[in-house]
XYZ file of N, CA and C in Angstrom:
330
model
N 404.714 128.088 275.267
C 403.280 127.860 275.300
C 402.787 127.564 273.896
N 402.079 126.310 273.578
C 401.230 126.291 272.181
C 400.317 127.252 272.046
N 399.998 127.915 270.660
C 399.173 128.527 270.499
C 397.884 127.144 270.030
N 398.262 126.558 269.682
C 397.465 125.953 268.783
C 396.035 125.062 269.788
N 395.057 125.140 269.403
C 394.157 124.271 270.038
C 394.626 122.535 269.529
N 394.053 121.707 270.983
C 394.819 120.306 271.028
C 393.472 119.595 270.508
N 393.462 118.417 269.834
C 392.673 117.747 269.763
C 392.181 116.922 270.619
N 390.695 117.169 270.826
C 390.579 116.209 271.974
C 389.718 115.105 271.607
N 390.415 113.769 272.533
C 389.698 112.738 272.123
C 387.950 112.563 273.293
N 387.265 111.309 272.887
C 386.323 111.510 273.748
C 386.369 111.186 275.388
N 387.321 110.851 275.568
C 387.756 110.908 277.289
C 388.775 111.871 278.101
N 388.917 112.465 277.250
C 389.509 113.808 277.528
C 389.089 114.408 278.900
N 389.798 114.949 279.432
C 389.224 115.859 280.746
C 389.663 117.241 280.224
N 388.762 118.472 280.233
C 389.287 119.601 279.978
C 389.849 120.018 281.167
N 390.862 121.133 281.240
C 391.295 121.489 282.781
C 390.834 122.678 282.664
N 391.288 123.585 284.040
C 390.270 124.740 284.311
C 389.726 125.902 283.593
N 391.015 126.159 282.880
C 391.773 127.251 281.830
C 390.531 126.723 280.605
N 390.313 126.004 280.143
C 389.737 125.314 278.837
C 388.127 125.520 279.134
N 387.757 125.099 280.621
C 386.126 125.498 280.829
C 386.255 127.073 280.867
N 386.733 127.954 281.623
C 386.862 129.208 281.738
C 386.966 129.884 279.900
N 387.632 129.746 279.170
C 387.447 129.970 278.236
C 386.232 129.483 277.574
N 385.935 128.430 277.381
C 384.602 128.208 276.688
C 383.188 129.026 277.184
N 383.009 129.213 278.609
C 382.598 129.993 278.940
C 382.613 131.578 278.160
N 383.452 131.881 277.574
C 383.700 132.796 276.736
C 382.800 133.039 275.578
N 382.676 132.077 275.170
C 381.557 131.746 273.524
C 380.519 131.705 273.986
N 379.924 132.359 272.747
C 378.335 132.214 272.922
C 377.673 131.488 272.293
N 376.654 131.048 273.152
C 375.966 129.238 272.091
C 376.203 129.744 270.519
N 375.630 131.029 270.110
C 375.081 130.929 268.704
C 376.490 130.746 267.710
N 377.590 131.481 268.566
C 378.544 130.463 268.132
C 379.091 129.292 267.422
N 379.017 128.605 268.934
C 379.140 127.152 268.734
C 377.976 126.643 267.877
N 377.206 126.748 267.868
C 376.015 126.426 267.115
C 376.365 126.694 265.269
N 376.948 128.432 264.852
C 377.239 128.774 263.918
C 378.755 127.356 263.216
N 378.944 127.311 264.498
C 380.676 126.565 263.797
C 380.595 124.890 263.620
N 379.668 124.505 264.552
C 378.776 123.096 264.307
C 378.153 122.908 263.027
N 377.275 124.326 262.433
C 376.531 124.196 261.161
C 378.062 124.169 260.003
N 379.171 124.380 259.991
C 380.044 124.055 259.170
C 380.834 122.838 259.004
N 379.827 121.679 260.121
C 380.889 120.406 260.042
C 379.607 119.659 258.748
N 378.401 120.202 258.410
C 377.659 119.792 257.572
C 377.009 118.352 258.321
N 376.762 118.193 259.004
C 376.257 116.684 259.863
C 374.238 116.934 260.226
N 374.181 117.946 259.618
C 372.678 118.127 259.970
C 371.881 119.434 259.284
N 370.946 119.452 258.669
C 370.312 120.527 257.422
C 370.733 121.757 259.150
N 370.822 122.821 258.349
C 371.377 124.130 259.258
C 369.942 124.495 260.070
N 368.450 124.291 259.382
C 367.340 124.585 260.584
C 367.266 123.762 261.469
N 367.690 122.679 261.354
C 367.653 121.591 262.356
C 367.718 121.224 263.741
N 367.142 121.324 264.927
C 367.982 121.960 265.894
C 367.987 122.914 266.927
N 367.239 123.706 265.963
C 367.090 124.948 266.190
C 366.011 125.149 268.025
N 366.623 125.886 268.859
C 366.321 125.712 270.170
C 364.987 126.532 270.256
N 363.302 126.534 270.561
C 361.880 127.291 270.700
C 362.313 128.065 271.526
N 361.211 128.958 271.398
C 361.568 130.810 272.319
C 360.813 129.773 273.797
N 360.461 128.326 273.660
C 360.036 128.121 274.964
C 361.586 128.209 276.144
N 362.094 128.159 275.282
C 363.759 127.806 275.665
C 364.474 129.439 276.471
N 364.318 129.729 277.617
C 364.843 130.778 278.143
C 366.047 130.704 279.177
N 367.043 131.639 279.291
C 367.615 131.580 280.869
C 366.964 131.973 281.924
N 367.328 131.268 282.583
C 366.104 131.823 283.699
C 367.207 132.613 285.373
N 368.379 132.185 284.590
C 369.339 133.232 286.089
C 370.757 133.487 285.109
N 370.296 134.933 283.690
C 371.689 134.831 283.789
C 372.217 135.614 284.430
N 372.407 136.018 285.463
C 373.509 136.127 286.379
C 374.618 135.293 286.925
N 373.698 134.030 286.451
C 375.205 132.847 286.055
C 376.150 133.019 285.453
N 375.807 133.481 284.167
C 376.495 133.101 283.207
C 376.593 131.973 282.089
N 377.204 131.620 281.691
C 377.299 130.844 280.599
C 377.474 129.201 281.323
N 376.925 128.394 281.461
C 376.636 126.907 281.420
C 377.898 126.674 280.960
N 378.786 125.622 281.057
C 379.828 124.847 280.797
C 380.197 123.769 281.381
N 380.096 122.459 281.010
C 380.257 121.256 281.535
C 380.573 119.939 280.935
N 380.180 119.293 281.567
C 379.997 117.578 280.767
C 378.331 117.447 280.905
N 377.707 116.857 279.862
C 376.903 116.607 279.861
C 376.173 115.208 280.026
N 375.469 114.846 281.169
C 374.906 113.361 281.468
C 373.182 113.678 281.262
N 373.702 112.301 279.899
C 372.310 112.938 279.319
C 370.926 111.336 279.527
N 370.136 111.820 279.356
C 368.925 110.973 279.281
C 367.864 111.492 278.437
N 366.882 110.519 277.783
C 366.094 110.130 277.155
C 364.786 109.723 277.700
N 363.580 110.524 277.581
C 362.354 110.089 278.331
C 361.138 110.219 277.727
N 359.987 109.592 277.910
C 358.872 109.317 277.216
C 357.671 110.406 278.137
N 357.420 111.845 278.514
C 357.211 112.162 279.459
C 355.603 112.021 279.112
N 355.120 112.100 278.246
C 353.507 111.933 277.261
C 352.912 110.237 277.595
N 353.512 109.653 278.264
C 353.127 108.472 278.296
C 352.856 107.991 279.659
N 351.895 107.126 280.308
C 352.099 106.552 281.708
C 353.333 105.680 281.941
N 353.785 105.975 283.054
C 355.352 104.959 283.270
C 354.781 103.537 283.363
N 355.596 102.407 283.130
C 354.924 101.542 282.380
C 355.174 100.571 283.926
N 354.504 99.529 284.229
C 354.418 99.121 285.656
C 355.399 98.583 286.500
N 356.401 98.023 285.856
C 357.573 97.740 285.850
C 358.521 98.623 284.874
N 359.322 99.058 285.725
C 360.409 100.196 285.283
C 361.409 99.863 283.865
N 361.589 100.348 282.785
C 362.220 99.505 281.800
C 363.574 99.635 282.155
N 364.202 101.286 282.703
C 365.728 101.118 283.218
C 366.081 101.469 284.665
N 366.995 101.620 285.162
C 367.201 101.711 286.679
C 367.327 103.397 286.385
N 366.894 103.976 287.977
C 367.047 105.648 288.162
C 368.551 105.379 288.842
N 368.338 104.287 289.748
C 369.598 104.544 290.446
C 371.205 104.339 289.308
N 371.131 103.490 288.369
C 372.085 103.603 287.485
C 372.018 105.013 286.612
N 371.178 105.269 286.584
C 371.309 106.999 286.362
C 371.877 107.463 287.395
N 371.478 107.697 288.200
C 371.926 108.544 289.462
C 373.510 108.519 289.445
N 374.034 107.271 289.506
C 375.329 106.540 289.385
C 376.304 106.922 288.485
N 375.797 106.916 287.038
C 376.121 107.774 285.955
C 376.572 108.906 286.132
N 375.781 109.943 286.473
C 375.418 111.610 287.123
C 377.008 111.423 287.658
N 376.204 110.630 288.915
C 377.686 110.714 289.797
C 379.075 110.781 290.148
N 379.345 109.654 288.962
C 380.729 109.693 288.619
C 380.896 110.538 287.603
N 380.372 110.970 286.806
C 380.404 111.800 286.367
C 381.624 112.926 286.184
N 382.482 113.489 285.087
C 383.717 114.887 285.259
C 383.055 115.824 285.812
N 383.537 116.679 286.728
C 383.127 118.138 287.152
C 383.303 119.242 286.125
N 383.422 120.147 285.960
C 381.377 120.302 286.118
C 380.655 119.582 284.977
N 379.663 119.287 286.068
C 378.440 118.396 285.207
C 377.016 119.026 285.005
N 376.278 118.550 284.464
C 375.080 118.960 284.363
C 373.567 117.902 283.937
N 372.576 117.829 284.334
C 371.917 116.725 283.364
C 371.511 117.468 282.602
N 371.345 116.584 281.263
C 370.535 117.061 279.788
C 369.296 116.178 279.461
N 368.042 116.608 279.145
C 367.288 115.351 279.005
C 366.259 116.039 277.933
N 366.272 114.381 277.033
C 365.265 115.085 276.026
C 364.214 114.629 276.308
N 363.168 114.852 276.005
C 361.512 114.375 275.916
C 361.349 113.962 274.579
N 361.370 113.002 274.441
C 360.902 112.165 273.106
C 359.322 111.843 272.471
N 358.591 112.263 273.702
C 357.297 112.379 273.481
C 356.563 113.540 272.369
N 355.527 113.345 271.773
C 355.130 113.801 270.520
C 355.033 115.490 271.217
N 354.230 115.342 272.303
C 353.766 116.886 272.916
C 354.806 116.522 273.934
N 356.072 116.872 274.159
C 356.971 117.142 275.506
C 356.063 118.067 276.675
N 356.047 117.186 277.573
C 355.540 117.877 278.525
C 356.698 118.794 279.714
């Protein structure tokens, strides 16, 4: 058995053993070991107390992340600029486990 952690590239599939462990860490963690690759001032980032769990009896979140980008402060504009269903599609094929991530790019995120 390697001890050693494998490098992974970006199409990598983790297998079960690899989510089950990550599950293990705790964001502030990953967060702490991210602030040592130096790629962003260390306050940067930083997640608002609006930010809660709301069932941990889950547990710890672990997945792939399918992410999107949205203007939520703004009226949708009359004609759609991208497809939902190519989102949807995205989502879909998507590695197990998945999750969506979405930021609000708007000044006041609603």
């Amino acid at each position: 058995m390697n001890s050693q952690p494998r490098q992974l590239e970006s199409d990598d599939v983790l297998d079960a053993g690899e989510i089950v462990a990550l599950r293990q860490v705790a964001s502030p963690t990953v967060s702490n070991a991210i602030e040592t690759f130096q790629v962003r001032p260390r306050g940067e980032g930083v997640t608002g107390a609006g930010i809660r769990c709301l069932f941990p009896e889950f547990g710890a979140l672990v997945g792939y992340a399918c992410t999107a980008a949205i203007l939520s402060g703004q009226p949708a504009a009359p004609k759609r600029l991208v497809s939902r269903t190519d989102y949807w599609e995205y989502t879909r094929s998507a590695q197990l486990p998945k999750m969506t991530v979405v930021q609000d790019l708007s000044a006041v995120p609603g």
